[in-house]
């Protein structure tokens, strides 16, 4: 119907305007949380059917028909001396009933040198996805983020006020995702 097409257009238009305002990145750089997601360079949010969608778009969990587990490990700059960066991600999806999927995810980014970790950030996610119709899906994710510094002796002698009161922090946030199948070859 015309009203549904207009509503879908408004949702997609507003999403495309607001998306750049909501981007938050790690302290260093975003390597993605799956090989496929990293390989697609950020265009992964409209995909579906893998447990790692809990990190990108919870509505993409729809399409999983069996219990699935996904593991990811990435170590950039592995050839550089005294550099130890790594990203680890684990995700799990469990179909419930005929129209829903539950998802869990954990990510961790660590940075340091060959002797010790200097910084760590992690996120724990719980998601649920629901199939409204054969063409429209939605999802909700609740996330707990945390980061922690591990200052060395040299850092503590600098007198930086960053490390005076706390070496870490955490926060809770929520994501809402949608996925619409506009045609057999076009997802939004």
PDB file of N, CA and C in Angstrom, residues 98-142:
ATOM      1  N   UNK A  98       9.059 -19.799  16.241  1.00  0.00           N
ATOM      2  CA  UNK A  98       9.203 -19.729  14.781  1.00  0.00           C
ATOM      3  C   UNK A  98       9.545 -18.331  14.292  1.00  0.00           C
ATOM      4  N   UNK A  99       9.429 -17.329  15.159  1.00  0.00           N
ATOM      5  CA  UNK A  99       9.626 -15.956  14.703  1.00  0.00           C
ATOM      6  C   UNK A  99      10.719 -15.200  15.445  1.00  0.00           C
ATOM      7  N   UNK A 100      11.503 -15.853  16.289  1.00  0.00           N
ATOM      8  CA  UNK A 100      12.477 -15.123  17.075  1.00  0.00           C
ATOM      9  C   UNK A 100      13.818 -15.816  17.170  1.00  0.00           C
ATOM     10  N   UNK A 101      14.837 -15.028  17.486  1.00  0.00           N
ATOM     11  CA  UNK A 101      16.192 -15.534  17.704  1.00  0.00           C
ATOM     12  C   UNK A 101      16.791 -14.737  18.862  1.00  0.00           C
ATOM     13  N   UNK A 102      17.390 -15.432  19.811  1.00  0.00           N
ATOM     14  CA  UNK A 102      18.139 -14.810  20.892  1.00  0.00           C
ATOM     15  C   UNK A 102      19.617 -14.840  20.533  1.00  0.00           C
ATOM     16  N   UNK A 103      20.336 -13.775  20.870  1.00  0.00           N
ATOM     17  CA  UNK A 103      21.762 -13.725  20.582  1.00  0.00           C
ATOM     18  C   UNK A 103      22.553 -13.200  21.761  1.00  0.00           C
ATOM     19  N   UNK A 104      23.757 -13.708  21.929  1.00  0.00           N
ATOM     20  CA  UNK A 104      24.691 -13.227  22.939  1.00  0.00           C
ATOM     21  C   UNK A 104      26.026 -12.949  22.260  1.00  0.00           C
ATOM     22  N   UNK A 105      26.722 -11.925  22.723  1.00  0.00           N
ATOM     23  CA  UNK A 105      28.021 -11.618  22.129  1.00  0.00           C
ATOM     24  C   UNK A 105      28.980 -11.038  23.150  1.00  0.00           C
ATOM     25  N   UNK A 106      30.263 -11.285  22.933  1.00  0.00           N
ATOM     26  CA  UNK A 106      31.313 -10.716  23.772  1.00  0.00           C
ATOM     27  C   UNK A 106      32.455 -10.280  22.861  1.00  0.00           C
ATOM     28  N   UNK A 107      32.945  -9.069  23.051  1.00  0.00           N
ATOM     29  CA  UNK A 107      34.104  -8.587  22.291  1.00  0.00           C
ATOM     30  C   UNK A 107      35.142  -8.036  23.261  1.00  0.00           C
ATOM     31  N   UNK A 108      36.393  -8.120  22.837  1.00  0.00           N
ATOM     32  CA  UNK A 108      37.471  -7.546  23.628  1.00  0.00           C
ATOM     33  C   UNK A 108      38.556  -7.032  22.698  1.00  0.00           C
ATOM     34  N   UNK A 109      39.020  -5.823  22.973  1.00  0.00           N
ATOM     35  CA  UNK A 109      40.147  -5.236  22.257  1.00  0.00           C
ATOM     36  C   UNK A 109      41.229  -4.967  23.290  1.00  0.00           C
ATOM     37  N   UNK A 110      42.444  -5.418  23.031  1.00  0.00           N
ATOM     38  CA  UNK A 110      43.564  -5.198  23.946  1.00  0.00           C
ATOM     39  C   UNK A 110      44.703  -4.529  23.203  1.00  0.00           C
ATOM     40  N   UNK A 111      45.400  -3.655  23.899  1.00  0.00           N
ATOM     41  CA  UNK A 111      46.566  -2.985  23.330  1.00  0.00           C
ATOM     42  C   UNK A 111      47.664  -2.958  24.376  1.00  0.00           C
ATOM     43  N   UNK A 112      48.859  -3.185  23.929  1.00  0.00           N
ATOM     44  CA  UNK A 112      49.995  -3.153  24.836  1.00  0.00           C
ATOM     45  C   UNK A 112      51.287  -3.332  24.086  1.00  0.00           C
ATOM     46  N   UNK A 113      52.283  -3.771  24.831  1.00  0.00           N
ATOM     47  CA  UNK A 113      53.563  -4.074  24.209  1.00  0.00           C
ATOM     48  C   UNK A 113      53.909  -5.521  24.533  1.00  0.00           C
ATOM     49  N   UNK A 114      55.118  -5.916  24.248  1.00  0.00           N
ATOM     50  CA  UNK A 114      55.485  -7.325  24.439  1.00  0.00           C
ATOM     51  C   UNK A 114      55.554  -7.723  25.914  1.00  0.00           C
ATOM     52  N   UNK A 115      55.594  -6.743  26.816  1.00  0.00           N
ATOM     53  CA  UNK A 115      55.730  -7.049  28.241  1.00  0.00           C
ATOM     54  C   UNK A 115      54.399  -7.055  28.985  1.00  0.00           C
ATOM     55  N   UNK A 116      53.480  -6.154  28.647  1.00  0.00           N
ATOM     56  CA  UNK A 116      52.250  -6.055  29.436  1.00  0.00           C
ATOM     57  C   UNK A 116      51.138  -5.390  28.636  1.00  0.00           C
ATOM     58  N   UNK A 117      49.910  -5.655  29.055  1.00  0.00           N
ATOM     59  CA  UNK A 117      48.756  -4.976  28.467  1.00  0.00           C
ATOM     60  C   UNK A 117      48.690  -3.562  29.039  1.00  0.00           C
ATOM     61  N   UNK A 118      48.363  -2.592  28.196  1.00  0.00           N
ATOM     62  CA  UNK A 118      48.258  -1.207  28.642  1.00  0.00           C
ATOM     63  C   UNK A 118      46.819  -0.701  28.605  1.00  0.00           C
ATOM     64  N   UNK A 119      45.982  -1.299  27.759  1.00  0.00           N
ATOM     65  CA  UNK A 119      44.608  -0.833  27.598  1.00  0.00           C
ATOM     66  C   UNK A 119      43.738  -2.014  27.179  1.00  0.00           C
ATOM     67  N   UNK A 120      42.508  -2.055  27.694  1.00  0.00           N
ATOM     68  CA  UNK A 120      41.573  -3.109  27.304  1.00  0.00           C
ATOM     69  C   UNK A 120      40.158  -2.531  27.297  1.00  0.00           C
ATOM     70  N   UNK A 121      39.411  -2.855  26.260  1.00  0.00           N
ATOM     71  CA  UNK A 121      37.993  -2.508  26.253  1.00  0.00           C
ATOM     72  C   UNK A 121      37.202  -3.757  25.873  1.00  0.00           C
ATOM     73  N   UNK A 122      36.031  -3.889  26.471  1.00  0.00           N
ATOM     74  CA  UNK A 122      35.217  -5.065  26.210  1.00  0.00           C
ATOM     75  C   UNK A 122      33.748  -4.682  26.185  1.00  0.00           C
ATOM     76  N   UNK A 123      32.952  -5.537  25.558  1.00  0.00           N
ATOM     77  CA  UNK A 123      31.506  -5.313  25.483  1.00  0.00           C
ATOM     78  C   UNK A 123      30.806  -6.661  25.587  1.00  0.00           C
ATOM     79  N   UNK A 124      29.748  -6.683  26.353  1.00  0.00           N
ATOM     80  CA  UNK A 124      28.898  -7.860  26.494  1.00  0.00           C
ATOM     81  C   UNK A 124      27.533  -7.484  25.948  1.00  0.00           C
ATOM     82  N   UNK A 125      26.996  -8.274  25.021  1.00  0.00           N
ATOM     83  CA  UNK A 125      25.739  -7.951  24.336  1.00  0.00           C
ATOM     84  C   UNK A 125      24.728  -9.073  24.493  1.00  0.00           C
ATOM     85  N   UNK A 126      23.468  -8.685  24.646  1.00  0.00           N
ATOM     86  CA  UNK A 126      22.353  -9.632  24.638  1.00  0.00           C
ATOM     87  C   UNK A 126      21.313  -9.070  23.672  1.00  0.00           C
ATOM     88  N   UNK A 127      20.859  -9.899  22.721  1.00  0.00           N
ATOM     89  CA  UNK A 127      19.960  -9.405  21.674  1.00  0.00           C
ATOM     90  C   UNK A 127      18.778 -10.344  21.488  1.00  0.00           C
ATOM     91  N   UNK A 128      17.723  -9.771  20.958  1.00  0.00           N
ATOM     92  CA  UNK A 128      16.570 -10.552  20.533  1.00  0.00           C
ATOM     93  C   UNK A 128      16.103  -9.988  19.199  1.00  0.00           C
ATOM     94  N   UNK A 129      15.783 -10.880  18.281  1.00  0.00           N
ATOM     95  CA  UNK A 129      15.286 -10.477  16.958  1.00  0.00           C
ATOM     96  C   UNK A 129      13.905 -11.093  16.761  1.00  0.00           C
ATOM     97  N   UNK A 130      13.052 -10.367  16.038  1.00  0.00           N
ATOM     98  CA  UNK A 130      11.680 -10.826  15.821  1.00  0.00           C
ATOM     99  C   UNK A 130      11.296 -10.643  14.357  1.00  0.00           C
ATOM    100  N   UNK A 131      10.631 -11.634  13.828  1.00  0.00           N
ATOM    101  CA  UNK A 131      10.179 -11.619  12.432  1.00  0.00           C
ATOM    102  C   UNK A 131       8.714 -11.175  12.403  1.00  0.00           C
ATOM    103  N   UNK A 132       8.476  -9.915  11.975  1.00  0.00           N
ATOM    104  CA  UNK A 132       7.107  -9.408  11.878  1.00  0.00           C
ATOM    105  C   UNK A 132       6.373 -10.011  10.682  1.00  0.00           C
ATOM    106  N   UNK A 133       7.089 -10.129   9.581  1.00  0.00           N
ATOM    107  CA  UNK A 133       6.514 -10.713   8.367  1.00  0.00           C
ATOM    108  C   UNK A 133       7.663 -11.316   7.560  1.00  0.00           C
ATOM    109  N   UNK A 134       7.364 -11.846   6.385  1.00  0.00           N
ATOM    110  CA  UNK A 134       8.414 -12.408   5.546  1.00  0.00           C
ATOM    111  C   UNK A 134       9.358 -11.339   5.000  1.00  0.00           C
ATOM    112  N   UNK A 135       8.982 -10.064   5.132  1.00  0.00           N
ATOM    113  CA  UNK A 135       9.778  -8.979   4.551  1.00  0.00           C
ATOM    114  C   UNK A 135      10.256  -7.943   5.552  1.00  0.00           C
ATOM    115  N   UNK A 136       9.831  -8.037   6.818  1.00  0.00           N
ATOM    116  CA  UNK A 136      10.223  -7.019   7.801  1.00  0.00           C
ATOM    117  C   UNK A 136      10.618  -7.673   9.124  1.00  0.00           C
ATOM    118  N   UNK A 137      11.834  -7.305   9.614  1.00  0.00           N
ATOM    119  CA  UNK A 137      12.402  -7.889  10.818  1.00  0.00           C
ATOM    120  C   UNK A 137      12.933  -6.766  11.707  1.00  0.00           C
ATOM    121  N   UNK A 138      12.902  -6.981  13.000  1.00  0.00           N
ATOM    122  CA  UNK A 138      13.445  -5.987  13.917  1.00  0.00           C
ATOM    123  C   UNK A 138      14.226  -6.694  15.020  1.00  0.00           C
ATOM    124  N   UNK A 139      15.089  -5.951  15.680  1.00  0.00           N
ATOM    125  CA  UNK A 139      15.891  -6.528  16.751  1.00  0.00           C
ATOM    126  C   UNK A 139      16.271  -5.478  17.778  1.00  0.00           C
ATOM    127  N   UNK A 140      16.601  -5.945  18.964  1.00  0.00           N
ATOM    128  CA  UNK A 140      16.974  -5.068  20.070  1.00  0.00           C
ATOM    129  C   UNK A 140      18.196  -5.671  20.754  1.00  0.00           C
ATOM    130  N   UNK A 141      19.197  -4.844  21.053  1.00  0.00           N
ATOM    131  CA  UNK A 141      20.403  -5.301  21.745  1.00  0.00           C
ATOM    132  C   UNK A 141      20.657  -4.419  22.956  1.00  0.00           C
ATOM    133  N   UNK A 142      20.971  -5.035  24.060  1.00  0.00           N
ATOM    134  CA  UNK A 142      21.404  -4.340  25.260  1.00  0.00           C
ATOM    135  C   UNK A 142      22.891  -4.648  25.430  1.00  0.00           C
TER     136      UNK A 142
END
